[in-house]
Coordinates of C-alpha atoms and ligand atoms in Angstrom, one line a residue:
M1 CA -16.8 -11.4 -2.3
S2 CA -15.4 -7.8 -3.6
F3 CA -12.2 -6.1 -2.4
Y4 CA -11.7 -2.4 -2.5
V5 CA -8.0 -1.1 -1.2
T6 CA -6.8 2.7 -2.1
T7 CA -3.3 4.3 -1.6
P8 CA -3.1 7.9 -0.7
I9 CA -3.1 10.1 -3.3
Y10 CA 0.3 11.4 -4.1
Y11 CA 1.2 15.5 -4.5
V12 CA 2.5 16.5 -7.9
N13 CA 5.2 18.6 -6.6
A14 CA 8.1 16.6 -7.3
E15 CA 9.6 13.1 -8.2
P16 CA 8.4 10.1 -7.1
H17 CA 10.4 8.4 -4.8
L18 CA 10.5 5.3 -3.1
G19 CA 8.7 6.4 0.3
H20 CA 5.5 6.6 -2.5
A21 CA 6.3 3.4 -4.2
Y22 CA 5.9 1.8 -1.0
T23 CA 2.1 2.3 -0.4
S24 CA 1.7 1.4 -4.1
I25 CA 3.6 -1.9 -3.4
A26 CA 1.8 -2.7 -0.2
A27 CA -1.6 -2.4 -2.1
D28 CA -0.6 -4.2 -5.0
I29 CA 0.2 -7.0 -2.8
L30 CA -3.5 -7.1 -1.4
A31 CA -5.0 -6.5 -4.6
R32 CA -2.9 -9.6 -5.9
H33 CA -3.6 -11.8 -2.7
H34 CA -7.5 -11.0 -3.0
R35 CA -7.7 -11.7 -7.0
Q36 CA -6.0 -15.0 -6.2
R37 CA -9.1 -15.5 -3.6
G38 CA -11.3 -15.6 -6.6
E39 CA -12.8 -11.9 -5.5
D40 CA -13.6 -9.1 -7.6
V41 CA -10.7 -6.4 -6.8
F42 CA -10.5 -2.7 -7.2
F43 CA -7.5 -1.1 -6.5
L44 CA -7.1 3.0 -6.9
T45 CA -4.2 5.2 -6.6
G46 CA -3.6 8.8 -8.1
T47 CA -2.3 12.2 -7.7
D48 CA -3.1 15.0 -5.2
E49 CA -2.8 18.4 -7.5
H50 CA -4.7 21.1 -5.5
G51 CA -3.5 23.0 -2.2
E52 CA -0.1 24.6 -1.8
P53 CA 1.7 22.0 -1.9
V54 CA 1.6 21.8 -5.2
A55 CA 0.4 25.7 -5.4
D56 CA 4.1 26.3 -3.9
A57 CA 5.7 24.5 -5.6
A58 CA 4.7 25.3 -9.1
L59 CA 5.4 29.0 -7.9
Q60 CA 9.2 27.7 -7.6
A61 CA 9.2 26.3 -10.7
G62 CA 7.8 29.1 -12.3
V63 CA 4.9 27.2 -13.8
T64 CA 1.1 27.0 -13.6
P65 CA -0.3 24.0 -10.8
R66 CA -1.8 22.3 -13.6
E67 CA 1.6 22.2 -15.7
L68 CA 3.2 21.2 -12.7
G69 CA 0.8 18.0 -12.7
D70 CA 0.9 17.7 -16.3
R71 CA 4.7 17.1 -15.7
Y72 CA 4.5 14.6 -12.6
A73 CA 1.1 13.1 -12.5
P74 CA 2.5 10.6 -15.8
R75 CA 5.5 10.2 -13.5
F76 CA 3.5 8.5 -11.1
R77 CA 2.0 6.1 -13.9
D78 CA 5.2 5.2 -15.1
L79 CA 6.3 4.3 -11.6
L80 CA 3.3 1.9 -11.1
A81 CA 3.9 0.5 -14.6
S82 CA 7.5 -0.3 -13.3
L83 CA 6.3 -1.6 -10.5
N84 CA 4.1 -4.0 -12.0
A85 CA 1.1 -2.6 -10.1
T86 CA -2.3 -3.9 -11.3
N87 CA -4.4 -0.3 -10.5
D88 CA -7.6 -0.1 -11.7
F89 CA -7.8 3.3 -11.9
F90 CA -5.5 6.2 -11.7
I91 CA -7.3 9.3 -10.1
R92 CA -6.0 13.0 -10.7
T93 CA -8.1 15.6 -8.5
T94 CA -8.0 17.7 -11.6
D95 CA -9.9 15.5 -13.3
P96 CA -13.4 17.4 -13.8
E97 CA -15.8 14.8 -12.7
H98 CA -13.6 14.4 -9.2
E99 CA -14.2 18.3 -8.7
A100 CA -17.6 17.9 -9.7
A101 CA -18.4 14.9 -7.1
V102 CA -16.5 17.3 -4.6
Q103 CA -18.7 20.1 -5.1
E104 CA -21.9 17.6 -5.1
I105 CA -20.8 15.8 -1.9
L106 CA -19.6 18.8 0.4
Q107 CA -22.9 20.6 -0.5
R108 CA -24.7 17.8 1.1
V109 CA -22.8 18.1 3.9
H110 CA -23.3 21.5 4.2
D111 CA -27.1 21.0 3.6
N112 CA -27.1 18.2 6.3
G113 CA -25.9 21.1 8.4
Y114 CA -22.5 20.4 9.2
V115 CA -20.6 23.7 8.0
H116 CA -20.5 27.4 9.2
K117 CA -18.8 30.5 8.7
G118 CA -16.5 31.3 11.2
I119 CA -12.8 33.2 11.5
Y120 CA -9.6 30.6 11.5
E121 CA -6.7 31.9 13.4
G122 CA -3.8 29.5 14.0
W123 CA -0.5 27.9 12.7
Y124 CA -0.5 25.7 9.4
C125 CA 2.4 24.2 7.3
T126 CA 2.3 24.7 3.9
R127 CA 3.7 21.6 3.1
C128 CA 1.5 19.3 5.2
A129 CA -1.5 21.5 4.3
D130 CA -2.6 21.0 8.0
F131 CA -4.1 23.5 10.8
K132 CA -1.8 22.5 13.5
T133 CA -3.1 22.0 16.7
E134 CA -1.4 22.5 20.0
S135 CA 0.5 19.1 20.4
E136 CA 1.3 19.1 16.7
I137 CA 3.7 22.5 16.8
G138 CA 7.6 22.3 17.1
P139 CA 9.8 24.3 19.0
D140 CA 9.7 28.1 17.8
N141 CA 6.0 27.0 15.8
T142 CA 8.3 24.6 13.4
C143 CA 6.2 21.9 11.9
L144 CA 7.2 18.4 13.4
I145 CA 7.5 16.7 9.8
H146 CA 9.1 19.0 7.7
F147 CA 11.2 21.0 10.2
I148 CA 9.8 24.4 8.5
P149 CA 8.7 27.1 10.0
L150 CA 4.4 27.4 10.2
I151 CA 3.1 30.3 9.4
R152 CA 0.8 32.2 11.2
E153 CA -3.0 32.3 9.5
K154 CA -5.7 34.5 10.3
E155 CA -9.0 34.2 7.4
E156 CA -12.4 33.7 7.3
N157 CA -13.2 30.1 6.1
W158 CA -16.5 27.9 6.3
F159 CA -16.0 25.3 8.8
F160 CA -16.4 21.4 9.1
E161 CA -18.0 20.8 12.5
L162 CA -15.4 18.1 13.2
S163 CA -16.6 18.7 17.3
R164 CA -19.8 17.3 16.9
F165 CA -18.5 13.8 15.8
Q166 CA -16.3 13.6 19.4
E167 CA -18.6 11.0 20.8
P168 CA -19.0 8.7 17.8
L169 CA -15.5 8.6 16.9
E170 CA -15.1 7.3 20.4
R171 CA -17.8 5.3 19.9
L172 CA -16.2 3.8 16.4
Y173 CA -12.8 3.1 18.4
A174 CA -14.5 1.3 21.1
E175 CA -16.5 -0.7 19.5
R176 CA -14.6 -1.7 16.4
D177 CA -10.9 -2.5 17.3
D178 CA -9.6 -3.3 14.1
F179 CA -10.9 -0.3 12.3
V180 CA -7.6 1.4 12.3
L181 CA -4.4 -1.3 12.4
P182 CA -2.0 -1.8 13.8
R183 CA -3.7 -1.3 16.6
T184 CA -1.0 1.2 18.6
R185 CA -2.0 3.2 15.7
A186 CA -5.6 3.2 16.6
N187 CA -4.4 4.6 20.2
E188 CA -3.0 7.5 18.4
A189 CA -6.0 8.2 17.0
Q190 CA -7.8 8.1 20.2
S191 CA -5.5 10.0 22.0
F192 CA -5.6 12.8 19.6
I193 CA -9.8 12.2 20.0
A194 CA -9.4 12.1 23.7
Q195 CA -7.9 16.2 23.3
G196 CA -11.5 17.4 22.4
L197 CA -12.4 18.1 18.2
Q198 CA -11.9 21.6 17.4
D199 CA -14.3 22.1 14.1
V200 CA -12.0 22.9 11.0
S201 CA -11.5 25.0 8.1
L202 CA -13.3 23.5 5.3
T203 CA -12.5 25.9 2.8
R204 CA -9.6 28.5 2.2
Q205 CA -10.0 32.0 1.3
S206 CA -6.1 33.3 -0.1
L207 CA -5.7 30.4 -1.8
K208 CA -6.8 29.8 -5.3
W209 CA -5.8 26.7 -6.3
G210 CA -8.6 24.5 -5.4
V211 CA -12.1 23.2 -6.1
P212 CA -14.6 26.3 -5.9
V213 CA -17.1 26.2 -3.0
P214 CA -20.3 26.3 -4.8
W215 CA -22.1 28.5 -2.1
D216 CA -19.2 30.7 -2.0
E217 CA -17.5 31.1 -5.2
S218 CA -14.9 33.3 -3.3
Q219 CA -13.3 30.7 -1.5
V220 CA -11.8 27.1 -2.6
F221 CA -12.0 23.5 -0.7
Y222 CA -9.2 23.0 2.0
V223 CA -7.0 20.5 -0.2
W224 CA -7.6 17.4 2.3
F225 CA -11.5 17.3 1.8
D226 CA -10.8 17.3 -1.9
A227 CA -8.2 15.2 -1.5
L228 CA -9.9 12.1 0.9
L229 CA -12.7 12.4 -1.4
N230 CA -11.1 10.9 -4.0
Y231 CA -12.0 7.4 -2.3
V232 CA -15.2 7.6 -3.3
T233 CA -15.4 10.1 -6.3
A234 CA -13.3 7.6 -8.6
L235 CA -15.9 5.0 -7.9
T236 CA -18.0 7.1 -9.8
Y237 CA -16.6 7.7 -13.2
A238 CA -13.8 5.3 -13.0
R239 CA -15.4 2.6 -15.6
E240 CA -17.7 4.3 -18.1
G241 CA -20.9 4.2 -17.9
E242 CA -21.3 2.7 -14.7
D243 CA -21.3 3.6 -10.7
L244 CA -19.0 1.3 -8.9
T245 CA -20.1 2.4 -5.4
N246 CA -22.6 -0.1 -4.5
T247 CA -20.3 -2.8 -5.6
F248 CA -16.9 -1.4 -3.9
W249 CA -18.1 0.8 -1.5
P250 CA -17.4 0.7 1.8
A251 CA -13.4 0.1 1.3
S252 CA -12.1 -3.1 2.3
F253 CA -8.5 -1.8 2.9
Q254 CA -7.2 2.3 3.0
L255 CA -3.6 2.3 3.4
I256 CA -1.7 5.3 4.7
G257 CA 1.2 6.6 6.1
K258 CA 1.8 7.5 9.6
D259 CA 2.2 11.5 8.7
I260 CA -1.3 11.6 7.9
L261 CA -2.9 9.4 10.3
K262 CA -5.2 12.4 11.5
F263 CA -6.7 13.1 8.5
H264 CA -7.8 9.8 7.3
C265 CA -8.3 8.1 10.8
V266 CA -10.4 11.5 12.8
Y267 CA -11.2 14.0 9.9
W268 CA -12.2 11.0 7.3
P269 CA -14.7 8.8 9.3
A270 CA -16.0 12.3 10.3
L271 CA -16.7 13.4 7.0
L272 CA -17.8 10.6 5.5
L273 CA -20.6 10.4 8.6
A274 CA -21.7 13.9 7.3
A275 CA -22.1 13.2 4.1
G276 CA -23.8 10.2 4.9
Y277 CA -21.5 7.4 3.3
E278 CA -20.4 3.5 5.6
L279 CA -17.3 3.8 7.3
P280 CA -14.3 1.9 5.6
E281 CA -13.2 -1.9 7.2
H282 CA -9.8 -1.1 7.7
L283 CA -7.5 1.7 7.8
F284 CA -3.6 0.4 7.5
V285 CA -1.4 2.9 9.1
H286 CA 2.3 2.2 7.7
G287 CA 5.8 3.6 9.0
F288 CA 8.1 5.3 7.3
L289 CA 11.1 3.8 5.5
L290 CA 14.3 5.6 6.8
M291 CA 17.6 6.2 5.1
D292 CA 20.5 6.9 7.5
D293 CA 17.5 7.1 10.4
K294 CA 15.9 10.2 8.6
K295 CA 12.6 10.1 6.9
M296 CA 13.1 9.4 3.0
S297 CA 11.7 13.0 1.7
K298 CA 12.8 15.2 -1.5
S299 CA 13.1 17.6 0.9
L300 CA 15.9 16.0 3.6
G301 CA 17.4 15.3 -0.2
N302 CA 17.8 11.4 1.1
V303 CA 15.6 9.8 -1.7
L304 CA 16.0 6.4 -3.7
D305 CA 15.5 6.5 -7.2
P306 CA 13.1 3.5 -7.6
F307 CA 13.4 3.5 -11.1
G308 CA 17.1 2.9 -10.7
V309 CA 16.6 0.1 -8.5
I310 CA 14.2 -1.3 -10.7
D311 CA 16.4 -1.0 -13.2
R312 CA 19.3 -2.7 -11.8
F313 CA 17.4 -5.7 -9.8
G314 CA 13.7 -5.7 -11.0
A315 CA 10.4 -4.7 -9.7
D316 CA 10.4 -8.2 -7.9
A317 CA 13.2 -7.8 -6.1
L318 CA 12.1 -4.2 -4.9
R319 CA 8.9 -5.8 -4.0
F320 CA 10.4 -8.6 -1.8
Y321 CA 13.4 -6.1 -0.4
C322 CA 10.5 -3.4 1.1
F323 CA 8.1 -5.7 3.1
R324 CA 11.2 -8.5 3.7
E325 CA 13.4 -5.4 5.3
V326 CA 11.1 -3.3 7.6
P327 CA 8.3 -4.8 9.5
F328 CA 4.9 -3.1 7.7
G329 CA 3.4 -0.8 10.3
Q330 CA 6.8 0.3 11.7
D331 CA 9.6 2.5 11.1
G332 CA 12.9 0.9 9.4
S333 CA 16.2 1.7 7.6
I334 CA 16.7 0.2 4.1
S335 CA 20.0 0.9 2.4
P336 CA 21.2 0.1 -1.1
A337 CA 24.1 -2.5 0.7
G338 CA 21.4 -3.8 2.9
F339 CA 19.3 -4.1 -0.4
E340 CA 22.2 -6.4 -2.3
T341 CA 22.5 -8.5 0.6
R342 CA 19.3 -9.4 0.9
Y343 CA 19.0 -10.1 -3.1
E344 CA 21.7 -12.2 -2.8
T345 CA 21.4 -14.4 0.3
E346 CA 17.8 -14.5 -0.3
L347 CA 16.5 -13.7 -3.7
A348 CA 19.5 -15.4 -5.7
N349 CA 20.7 -18.5 -3.0
D350 CA 17.6 -19.2 -0.9
F351 CA 14.6 -19.1 -3.6
G352 CA 16.8 -18.3 -7.6
N353 CA 18.6 -21.6 -6.2
L354 CA 16.1 -23.3 -5.3
A355 CA 13.8 -23.2 -8.3
S356 CA 17.0 -23.8 -10.9
R357 CA 18.3 -26.9 -8.7
T358 CA 14.7 -28.6 -8.0
L359 CA 14.1 -27.8 -11.8
A360 CA 17.3 -29.0 -13.0
M361 CA 17.1 -32.3 -11.0
L362 CA 13.6 -32.9 -12.2
D363 CA 15.2 -32.9 -15.9
R364 CA 18.2 -35.0 -15.3
Y365 CA 16.7 -37.8 -13.3
R366 CA 13.3 -37.6 -14.6
D367 CA 13.1 -36.3 -18.0
G368 CA 10.9 -32.8 -16.9
T369 CA 8.2 -34.8 -15.7
V370 CA 7.2 -34.1 -12.3
P371 CA 6.9 -38.4 -10.8
Q372 CA 3.8 -39.9 -9.5
A373 CA 4.4 -40.5 -5.7
D374 CA 2.9 -39.4 -2.6
P375 CA 4.0 -36.2 -0.7
D376 CA 6.4 -37.0 2.4
P377 CA 4.7 -36.7 5.3
A378 CA 7.8 -35.2 6.6
L379 CA 7.3 -32.1 4.5
A380 CA 3.6 -32.0 4.5
T381 CA 3.5 -31.6 8.4
D382 CA 5.6 -27.8 7.9
F383 CA 3.4 -26.9 4.7
D384 CA -0.1 -27.8 6.8
S385 CA -2.6 -24.6 6.8
L386 CA 0.0 -22.4 5.5
A387 CA -2.0 -21.0 2.9
A388 CA -4.4 -20.2 5.5
R389 CA -2.0 -18.7 7.8
V390 CA -0.8 -16.7 5.1
T391 CA -4.3 -15.5 4.2
E392 CA -5.2 -14.4 8.1
L393 CA -1.8 -12.7 8.5
L394 CA -3.4 -10.5 5.1
D395 CA -6.6 -10.2 6.3
R396 CA -4.4 -7.9 9.1
A397 CA -2.4 -6.3 6.3
E398 CA 0.4 -8.1 7.9
L399 CA 2.3 -8.7 4.9
T400 CA 6.0 -8.5 6.9
A401 CA 4.3 -11.2 8.9
A402 CA 2.9 -13.2 5.8
L403 CA 6.0 -12.6 3.8
E404 CA 8.4 -14.6 7.0
E405 CA 5.9 -17.8 6.7
I406 CA 6.3 -18.2 3.4
W407 CA 10.3 -17.8 4.0
E408 CA 10.6 -20.3 6.7
R409 CA 9.1 -22.7 3.8
V410 CA 11.3 -21.6 1.3
R411 CA 14.3 -22.5 3.6
R412 CA 12.3 -25.7 5.4
L413 CA 12.7 -26.7 1.1
N414 CA 16.3 -26.1 0.9
R415 CA 17.2 -28.1 3.9
Y416 CA 14.9 -30.9 2.6
V417 CA 16.9 -31.0 -0.6
E418 CA 20.1 -31.2 2.0
E419 CA 18.8 -33.8 3.9
R420 CA 17.9 -36.5 1.1
A421 CA 20.6 -35.3 -1.3
P422 CA 18.8 -36.6 -4.5
W423 CA 21.9 -36.8 -6.3
Q424 CA 23.2 -39.6 -3.9
L425 CA 19.6 -41.2 -4.6
A426 CA 19.7 -41.7 -8.3
K427 CA 22.9 -43.4 -7.9
D428 CA 21.1 -46.3 -6.6
P429 CA 18.9 -47.9 -8.3
G430 CA 17.1 -49.4 -5.2
A431 CA 16.0 -45.9 -4.3
A432 CA 13.8 -44.9 -7.7
G433 CA 10.5 -45.1 -4.9
E434 CA 12.6 -42.5 -2.6
L435 CA 14.2 -40.2 -5.2
D436 CA 10.1 -40.0 -6.8
Q437 CA 8.6 -38.9 -3.4
T438 CA 11.9 -36.9 -3.1
L439 CA 11.6 -34.9 -6.3
Y440 CA 7.5 -34.9 -6.2
S441 CA 7.2 -33.2 -3.0
L442 CA 10.4 -30.8 -4.2
A443 CA 7.9 -29.8 -7.2
E444 CA 4.8 -29.7 -4.7
G445 CA 6.6 -27.8 -2.3
L446 CA 8.2 -25.2 -4.4
R447 CA 4.5 -24.8 -6.4
V448 CA 3.0 -24.0 -3.4
L449 CA 5.8 -20.8 -2.5
T450 CA 5.0 -19.6 -5.6
L451 CA 1.6 -19.1 -5.4
L452 CA 2.0 -17.6 -1.9
L453 CA 4.7 -15.6 -3.2
H454 CA 2.7 -14.1 -6.2
P455 CA 1.3 -11.3 -4.8
Y456 CA 4.9 -9.8 -3.8
M457 CA 6.9 -11.2 -6.9
P458 CA 4.3 -11.6 -10.0
E459 CA 7.3 -11.2 -12.6
A460 CA 9.3 -14.5 -11.0
T461 CA 6.7 -16.3 -9.9
G462 CA 5.1 -16.4 -13.3
K463 CA 8.4 -17.7 -15.2
L464 CA 8.7 -20.4 -12.4
L465 CA 5.3 -21.6 -12.6
A466 CA 5.3 -22.0 -16.5
A467 CA 8.4 -23.9 -15.9
L468 CA 7.0 -25.9 -13.0
G469 CA 3.9 -26.9 -15.9
Q470 CA 1.5 -25.0 -13.8
T471 CA -1.1 -22.4 -15.1
E472 CA -3.2 -22.2 -12.2
L473 CA -3.0 -19.1 -9.8
E474 CA -5.7 -19.3 -7.8
L475 CA -4.7 -19.6 -3.8
A476 CA -7.3 -22.9 -3.7
A477 CA -4.3 -24.9 -5.1
A478 CA -2.0 -23.4 -2.6
E479 CA -2.4 -27.2 -0.6
F480 CA 0.8 -29.1 -0.6
G481 CA -0.1 -32.4 -2.1
A482 CA -2.7 -31.0 -3.7
R483 CA -1.3 -31.9 -7.1
P484 CA -0.9 -34.7 -9.0
G485 CA 2.5 -35.6 -10.5
G486 CA 2.7 -35.8 -14.5
A487 CA 3.7 -32.1 -15.4
A488 CA 6.3 -31.0 -18.0
T489 CA 8.7 -28.5 -16.4
T490 CA 11.6 -27.0 -17.8
A491 CA 14.6 -25.8 -17.0
L492 CA 14.7 -22.2 -16.0
E493 CA 17.7 -19.2 -16.4
P494 CA 18.6 -17.8 -13.0
L495 CA 14.9 -15.8 -11.7
F496 CA 17.9 -13.5 -9.7
P497 CA 21.1 -13.6 -11.9
K498 CA 23.8 -12.0 -10.0
R499 CA 24.2 -8.5 -10.7
Ligands
MSP1 N1 -1.7 14.4 -1.0 C1 -1.4 13.7 0.4 C2 -2.2 12.3 1.0 C3 -3.7 12.8 0.2 S1 -4.4 11.0 0.4 C4 -6.2 11.7 0.2 C5 0.4 13.2 0.9 N2 0.5 13.4 -0.1 S2 2.4 12.4 -0.2 O1 2.3 12.7 -1.4 O2 3.0 13.6 0.7 O3 2.2 11.2 0.6 C6 1.6 10.3 0.4 C7 2.3 9.0 0.8 O4 3.6 8.9 1.0 C8 2.2 9.2 2.2 O5 1.4 8.3 3.1 C9 3.3 8.9 3.2 O6 3.2 8.5 4.5 C10 3.7 8.1 2.1 N3 5.6 8.6 2.1 C11 5.8 9.6 1.6 N4 7.3 9.6 2.2 C12 7.4 8.1 3.0 C13 8.6 7.7 3.2 N5 9.8 7.5 3.5 N6 8.6 6.3 3.6 C14 7.2 5.8 4.0 N7 5.7 6.3 3.4 C15 6.4 7.7 3.1 O7 0.7 13.2 2.6

């Protein structure tokens, strides 16, 4: 079984912010989960370095676009490392291998008869690098995403014949109701298609910063076609001397934000069909993280610095918070105050205390060895099919719903401690068997939760698993009662210390 997950590639026009960290964390959670299932996983992310978004920012900064890329691409890499992201490759669209592959693939699209020359005239957003259609134009010809004036463009371009994919795309959405998730986003894509697809510029004449068009050196490829193709070009050179295309294409999950839905849910499948590739299994469209009810973005100046949050609270806490606070797929507000509250009540108290208490009781009452006992049937029912349920949700990239399933059991284990009051049982020599069962069940419950939480919080769960005397990370082991007693446990510093 193979599993291929991608993030959008990030523009190298400014420092990364939490909105960028968000998609990378989501992809990492899925990648780690599928590794736990024993699958052959490939996780791709990287940077988008061509087009106006980068050329304009470079001009403003007084450097060349390449210099700007060289400045910011390492910052995106740093962010991935700070997040504990396990990406298998980091693509830069200025990689010569990518550029050559883009030329080759788009030449094929041309040779397959999907390209013609024409005049483009219309409204363009230089920040989105987007030719806007009627319904995407705001009051006074402004961009609905960036609130900046659109530019009137008129130039001779080569066009990609998107209109010829009207019927195939309609069929695609009718036949595959999980091609785009959540379902509401598929509806958005379908209504865009229903308005009637128009051919779209494949190349640019006025812009110089891009991949040259092999059949017309006076033009460069429009940045979105160059960028989208990263998902397939990376596979051809990510591992030296190997072409991974057959192993990993079609992608299993491509994660994107809702602002780039049109490119991924309309242009991308059409482009793949025109070039003769299979279509990805799923595109998942997530919402925006908002601050003060506005989209977090550099241009609006309301960004939360992920490096600062990680320094103070750790990567695990950030990874947890993003998917706990805002249902994945929807928009939602985040705030430093909300972050601190969740950190204290859920991470430090609900989970951290549960772990420390359980290990301390194992140490105090059973000399740091998980007792041999039968799992408590009262808990067994509550853990029944948990791993299967989490798996089912993650198969649809429902990261928040899966986390909630797990967290319900965190709360259940806390109640169990209170119900059984092991400290009382320990006072009664006649209750030794009951205490064994309680401690065994707590250790087992905690072990299962640790395995399931691992993709979300790799650091803390790694420590906890070791303290529980366990080494096995496989998801198959995440069944309550699957491990016998006997493991040697050790005490643990608080996993989420007070800040
Ligand atoms: N370069 C293009 C993508 C090309 S993919 C072939 C691009 N880059 S971006 O840097 O502007 O945005 C990358 C991703 O970050 C998008 O999916 C976008 O939705 C996401 N986010 C940027 N700000 C965000 C929030 N405030 N919240 C959540 N995600 C956001 O678009």
